[in-house]
XYZ file of C-alpha atoms in Angstrom:
336
model
C 3.037 -18.945 -1.390
C 5.096 -18.036 1.791
C 4.357 -14.476 3.473
C 6.363 -13.198 6.005
C 4.581 -10.529 8.273
C 6.703 -8.251 10.353
C 5.392 -8.966 13.537
C 6.755 -6.181 15.416
C 6.110 -3.229 13.315
C 2.862 -0.705 13.698
C 1.277 1.260 16.208
C -0.727 -1.850 17.494
C 2.208 -4.820 17.352
C 2.655 -7.188 17.641
C -1.150 -7.654 18.866
C -2.677 -6.741 15.217
C -0.147 -8.745 13.497
C -0.595 -12.085 15.445
C -4.549 -11.458 14.892
C -4.174 -10.919 11.329
C -1.867 -13.839 10.585
C -4.082 -16.128 12.661
C -6.910 -15.178 11.326
C -5.475 -15.431 7.384
C -3.473 -18.870 7.919
C -7.164 -19.990 9.237
C -8.793 -18.852 5.831
C -5.814 -19.776 3.422
C -4.252 -23.268 3.922
C -2.477 -22.931 0.850
C -0.328 -19.965 2.562
C 2.404 -20.512 4.636
C 2.533 -17.543 6.971
C 5.778 -16.942 8.870
C 5.977 -13.814 12.111
C 8.748 -12.215 12.258
C 10.102 -10.811 15.831
C 10.680 -11.680 19.457
C 9.833 -15.389 20.350
C 8.933 -13.853 23.904
C 6.526 -11.808 22.785
C 4.577 -13.510 20.180
C 4.335 -16.951 21.373
C 2.101 -15.792 24.330
C -0.572 -14.293 21.836
C -0.461 -16.687 19.770
C -1.983 -19.388 22.424
C -3.716 -16.406 24.213
C -6.893 -17.721 22.467
C -6.679 -21.007 23.812
C -7.224 -22.510 19.998
C -4.696 -24.453 18.241
C -2.064 -22.769 16.026
C -2.401 -23.705 12.348
C 0.020 -25.244 10.878
C 0.609 -23.121 8.209
C 1.749 -20.390 10.974
C 5.569 -20.478 11.922
C 7.677 -17.824 13.817
C 10.557 -16.523 12.918
C 12.891 -15.191 16.074
C 14.392 -11.596 15.454
C 15.005 -9.661 18.496
C 15.457 -5.745 17.337
C 12.762 -3.526 16.339
C 13.098 -0.858 14.065
C 10.885 2.240 15.927
C 9.155 4.910 14.713
C 11.173 7.556 15.880
C 14.563 5.644 13.830
C 16.414 7.762 11.422
C 15.670 4.923 8.337
C 18.725 3.875 7.088
C 20.782 3.961 10.399
C 18.078 1.684 11.672
C 18.479 -1.028 8.233
C 22.268 -0.876 8.990
C 22.785 -0.811 12.369
C 19.854 -3.354 13.655
C 20.549 -6.204 11.370
C 18.222 -8.597 13.472
C 15.037 -6.253 13.072
C 12.230 -7.710 12.183
C 12.080 -5.732 9.245
C 15.337 -6.316 8.345
C 15.380 -10.246 8.805
C 11.951 -10.582 6.595
C 13.380 -8.284 4.271
C 16.558 -10.469 3.853
C 14.011 -13.554 3.767
C 12.312 -11.918 0.887
C 15.830 -11.575 -0.513
C 16.718 -14.787 0.045
C 13.738 -16.250 -1.190
C 12.958 -17.807 1.782
C 9.319 -16.063 1.412
C 7.863 -14.897 -1.643
C 6.331 -11.818 -0.324
C 6.956 -9.581 2.719
C 4.362 -7.485 4.563
C 4.846 -4.880 7.434
C 2.852 -1.818 9.012
C 5.999 -0.376 10.626
C 8.237 2.764 9.585
C 7.415 3.817 5.942
C 10.951 4.920 5.828
C 12.986 1.962 6.655
C 10.755 -0.216 4.248
C 11.205 1.932 1.652
C 15.524 1.800 3.094
C 14.866 -2.372 3.545
C 13.238 -2.497 0.073
C 16.280 -0.720 -1.445
C 19.274 -2.039 0.827
C 18.113 -5.508 1.542
C 15.831 -6.607 -1.190
C 17.026 -4.245 -3.961
C 15.652 -2.457 -6.923
C 13.903 -4.346 -9.927
C 16.403 -3.892 -13.192
C 15.508 -0.976 -14.998
C 13.798 0.933 -12.263
C 15.102 3.898 -10.969
C 12.571 4.801 -8.033
C 10.340 2.676 -6.417
C 7.046 3.879 -5.633
C 4.343 3.755 -2.836
C 0.734 2.744 -3.655
C -1.893 3.152 -1.753
C -5.353 3.241 -3.005
C -7.513 6.435 -2.588
C -11.225 5.585 -1.995
C -13.362 6.992 -4.598
C -17.510 7.538 -4.484
C -18.104 4.719 -6.751
C -16.376 2.274 -4.553
C -13.840 0.860 -6.844
C -11.092 3.214 -5.665
C -8.211 4.717 -7.679
C -4.468 3.542 -7.025
C -1.975 6.223 -6.453
C 1.787 6.474 -7.053
C 4.081 8.107 -5.683
C 2.679 9.206 -2.295
C 5.517 9.554 -0.489
C 8.595 6.832 -0.921
C 10.035 9.643 -3.201
C 9.851 13.418 -2.326
C 11.517 14.213 -5.860
C 11.011 12.869 -9.009
C 11.738 13.177 -12.664
C 9.008 12.586 -15.869
C 11.055 8.961 -16.366
C 10.324 8.104 -13.043
C 6.213 8.987 -13.479
C 6.364 7.074 -16.738
C 7.569 4.240 -14.848
C 4.828 4.954 -12.085
C 2.170 4.913 -14.174
C 3.433 1.785 -16.020
C 3.464 0.132 -12.795
C 0.564 1.443 -11.699
C -1.527 -0.092 -14.260
C -0.073 -3.431 -14.599
C -0.912 -3.717 -10.644
C -4.530 -2.563 -11.272
C -4.843 -5.006 -14.354
C -2.752 -7.930 -12.413
C -4.286 -7.729 -8.883
C -7.678 -5.895 -9.190
C -9.069 -7.165 -12.538
C -9.429 -4.348 -14.382
C -8.749 -4.648 -18.253
C -7.820 -1.262 -19.669
C -6.825 0.629 -15.991
C -7.155 4.868 -17.165
C -4.351 6.295 -16.170
C -4.167 10.311 -15.225
C -1.637 12.805 -14.491
C -2.397 14.718 -11.096
C -2.178 18.529 -12.382
C -3.740 22.024 -11.292
C -5.648 22.029 -14.645
C -6.867 19.403 -17.129
C -5.430 21.072 -20.129
C -2.259 19.720 -21.590
C 0.367 22.803 -21.279
C -0.902 23.083 -17.184
C 1.285 23.011 -14.566
C 4.901 22.643 -13.933
C 7.893 21.906 -15.524
C 7.717 18.381 -14.332
C 4.268 17.652 -15.283
C 4.681 19.685 -18.876
C 7.334 17.249 -19.404
C 5.660 14.221 -17.934
C 2.502 14.444 -20.523
C 3.914 13.540 -23.473
C 5.981 10.744 -22.462
C 2.609 9.339 -20.861
C 1.095 9.625 -24.315
C 3.528 7.296 -26.012
C 3.449 4.658 -23.212
C 1.261 1.384 -23.878
C -1.151 2.080 -21.293
C -4.371 4.025 -21.456
C -3.705 7.732 -20.501
C -6.330 10.038 -19.694
C -4.591 13.229 -19.921
C -4.510 15.427 -16.544
C -6.483 15.105 -13.472
C -7.300 17.745 -10.871
C -7.516 16.970 -7.300
C -10.803 17.852 -6.937
C -11.751 15.174 -9.256
C -10.329 12.006 -7.700
C -12.822 10.883 -5.891
C -15.842 10.905 -8.700
C -13.139 8.051 -10.321
C -12.607 9.700 -13.029
C -8.825 7.667 -13.763
C -7.536 4.629 -12.011
C -4.238 4.982 -11.826
C -2.891 8.649 -10.511
C 0.328 9.172 -11.050
C 2.262 12.456 -9.114
C 5.157 12.906 -7.332
C 5.447 11.755 -3.644
C 5.737 15.391 -2.503
C 2.583 16.360 -3.767
C 0.983 12.677 -3.293
C 2.048 12.483 0.094
C 0.210 15.922 0.662
C -2.739 15.282 -1.454
C -3.330 11.900 0.812
C -3.192 13.655 3.892
C -5.263 15.904 2.936
C -7.992 13.107 1.824
C -7.478 11.496 5.263
C -7.447 14.501 7.244
C -11.273 15.557 5.616
C -12.610 12.261 5.820
C -11.681 12.441 9.328
C -12.782 15.628 10.064
C -16.183 14.734 8.129
C -17.140 11.977 10.269
C -16.370 14.134 13.493
C -19.032 16.576 12.463
C -21.354 14.074 11.515
C -21.025 12.874 15.273
C -21.587 15.977 16.201
C -24.496 16.654 15.143
C -25.733 13.643 15.105
C -25.390 13.571 19.229
C -26.556 17.484 18.898
C -29.935 16.343 21.151
C -33.022 13.601 21.059
C -34.018 14.307 17.643
C -31.033 14.001 15.923
C -30.274 10.515 17.761
C -33.056 9.220 16.537
C -32.032 10.210 12.986
C -28.802 8.801 13.104
C -30.213 5.464 14.511
C -32.498 5.410 11.271
C -29.814 5.904 9.106
C -26.628 4.017 11.047
C -26.530 1.327 8.225
C -26.078 3.622 5.621
C -23.199 5.380 7.952
C -21.842 2.271 8.512
C -21.410 1.553 4.514
C -20.143 4.850 3.975
C -17.343 4.326 6.707
C -16.288 1.254 4.969
C -16.347 2.581 1.617
C -13.524 5.039 3.564
C -11.859 2.317 5.375
C -8.252 1.700 4.616
C -8.519 -1.359 6.701
C -10.567 -2.833 3.899
C -7.915 -1.860 1.230
C -5.351 -4.457 3.300
C -1.859 -1.893 2.260
C -0.215 -0.575 -0.457
C 2.637 -1.966 -2.713
C 5.928 -0.897 -2.748
C 6.366 -1.586 -6.558
C 9.482 -1.384 -8.051
C 11.347 -3.708 -5.938
C 12.699 -7.241 -6.984
C 10.283 -9.096 -4.791
C 6.825 -8.148 -2.985
C 6.375 -5.582 -0.568
C 3.282 -4.824 0.775
C 2.686 -1.579 3.488
C 0.313 -1.633 5.646
C -1.000 1.286 7.781
C 0.861 1.976 10.775
C -2.420 2.015 12.876
C -3.765 -1.158 10.959
C -5.582 -3.957 13.185
C -5.925 -7.217 12.704
C -8.329 -6.747 9.927
C -6.388 -4.921 7.856
C -3.071 -7.245 7.691
C -5.242 -10.297 6.736
C -6.364 -7.890 3.989
C -2.714 -7.567 3.456
C -2.176 -10.889 3.099
C -5.043 -11.792 0.856
C -3.875 -8.502 -1.583
C -0.242 -10.012 -1.630
C -1.568 -13.716 -2.405
C -3.410 -12.007 -5.248
C -0.119 -10.642 -6.529
C 1.685 -13.159 -5.904
C -0.651 -15.749 -7.782
C -0.807 -13.624 -10.612
C 2.663 -13.149 -11.079
C 2.894 -9.263 -10.781
C 6.842 -8.706 -10.329
C 7.452 -10.591 -13.201
C 5.035 -9.023 -14.906
C 6.312 -5.523 -14.123
C 10.350 -6.908 -14.959
C 9.158 -7.974 -18.046
C 7.424 -4.623 -18.957
C 10.578 -2.413 -17.889
C 13.409 -4.724 -19.093
C 11.987 -3.730 -22.618
C 10.206 -6.707 -23.876
C 6.936 -4.711 -24.769
C 8.628 -0.874 -23.730
C 12.030 0.975 -23.051
C 11.622 4.510 -21.331
């Protein structure tokens, strides 16, 4: 397996990407890790630990960087030597089997569309991150920001791709697929969800009906389908609520001596709760529907998140995720 990492993408780049790449290369000797970025910045970081760089870790030079504030389409078209674009070309030209980036989400989607290319039969690729649930299993939600507008047919494709991802990569034998809505009754929602519901009933998936946002973290479905506008609002609301909750707990636990004592006793449980809600443990979000495997890591990812993204990509490659989705969409089992 050859996995290209956009070494210059992310808030903590390139240090976090180098750290994650070193850890991944050391753990998985059967995987070739290719750091794509500015050699003058990457080599000093690789040798900083005074340890020997693993033989399965190499560097591909790319002299430009797509910044967070760059306009996605212009940046991808004009910055041909940007680390993200070079990694995308490697994926397109079969020099890499997968690509990971913590960079500009819009630019990564544009790279996927303009450089790597869509899968035949897919109209809109989808961003599919994991939302934590109380049982620790999580729910794969898509689309959570790749496309602000969608048609019922797009959501039907999201449902199929998400179901296959949970089955192939996460080992869920019969994933439960839910449709994000304002009520559980079939007739609820706007025109998009009303027209999507009957389509999902006809799909070769385990459709469990409408799901309300308040019930998502209880784990009542394995895959959550929605348009990118509603999905991104949902994701930001969950992230914001989790952050606010831990901030409030910290204030309460440090209020006085008694609360500090109680916090010390509860610390192991609090760490476990934080890990359950921590996006870094999930690695990243796949961009489903492209002709190659792209994993989007969180912008503030650290070395551990990058390593977990590599683990995630390895599982998807081993289980032939892209080929499985392509076979389904091409009509071998279903026509949308």
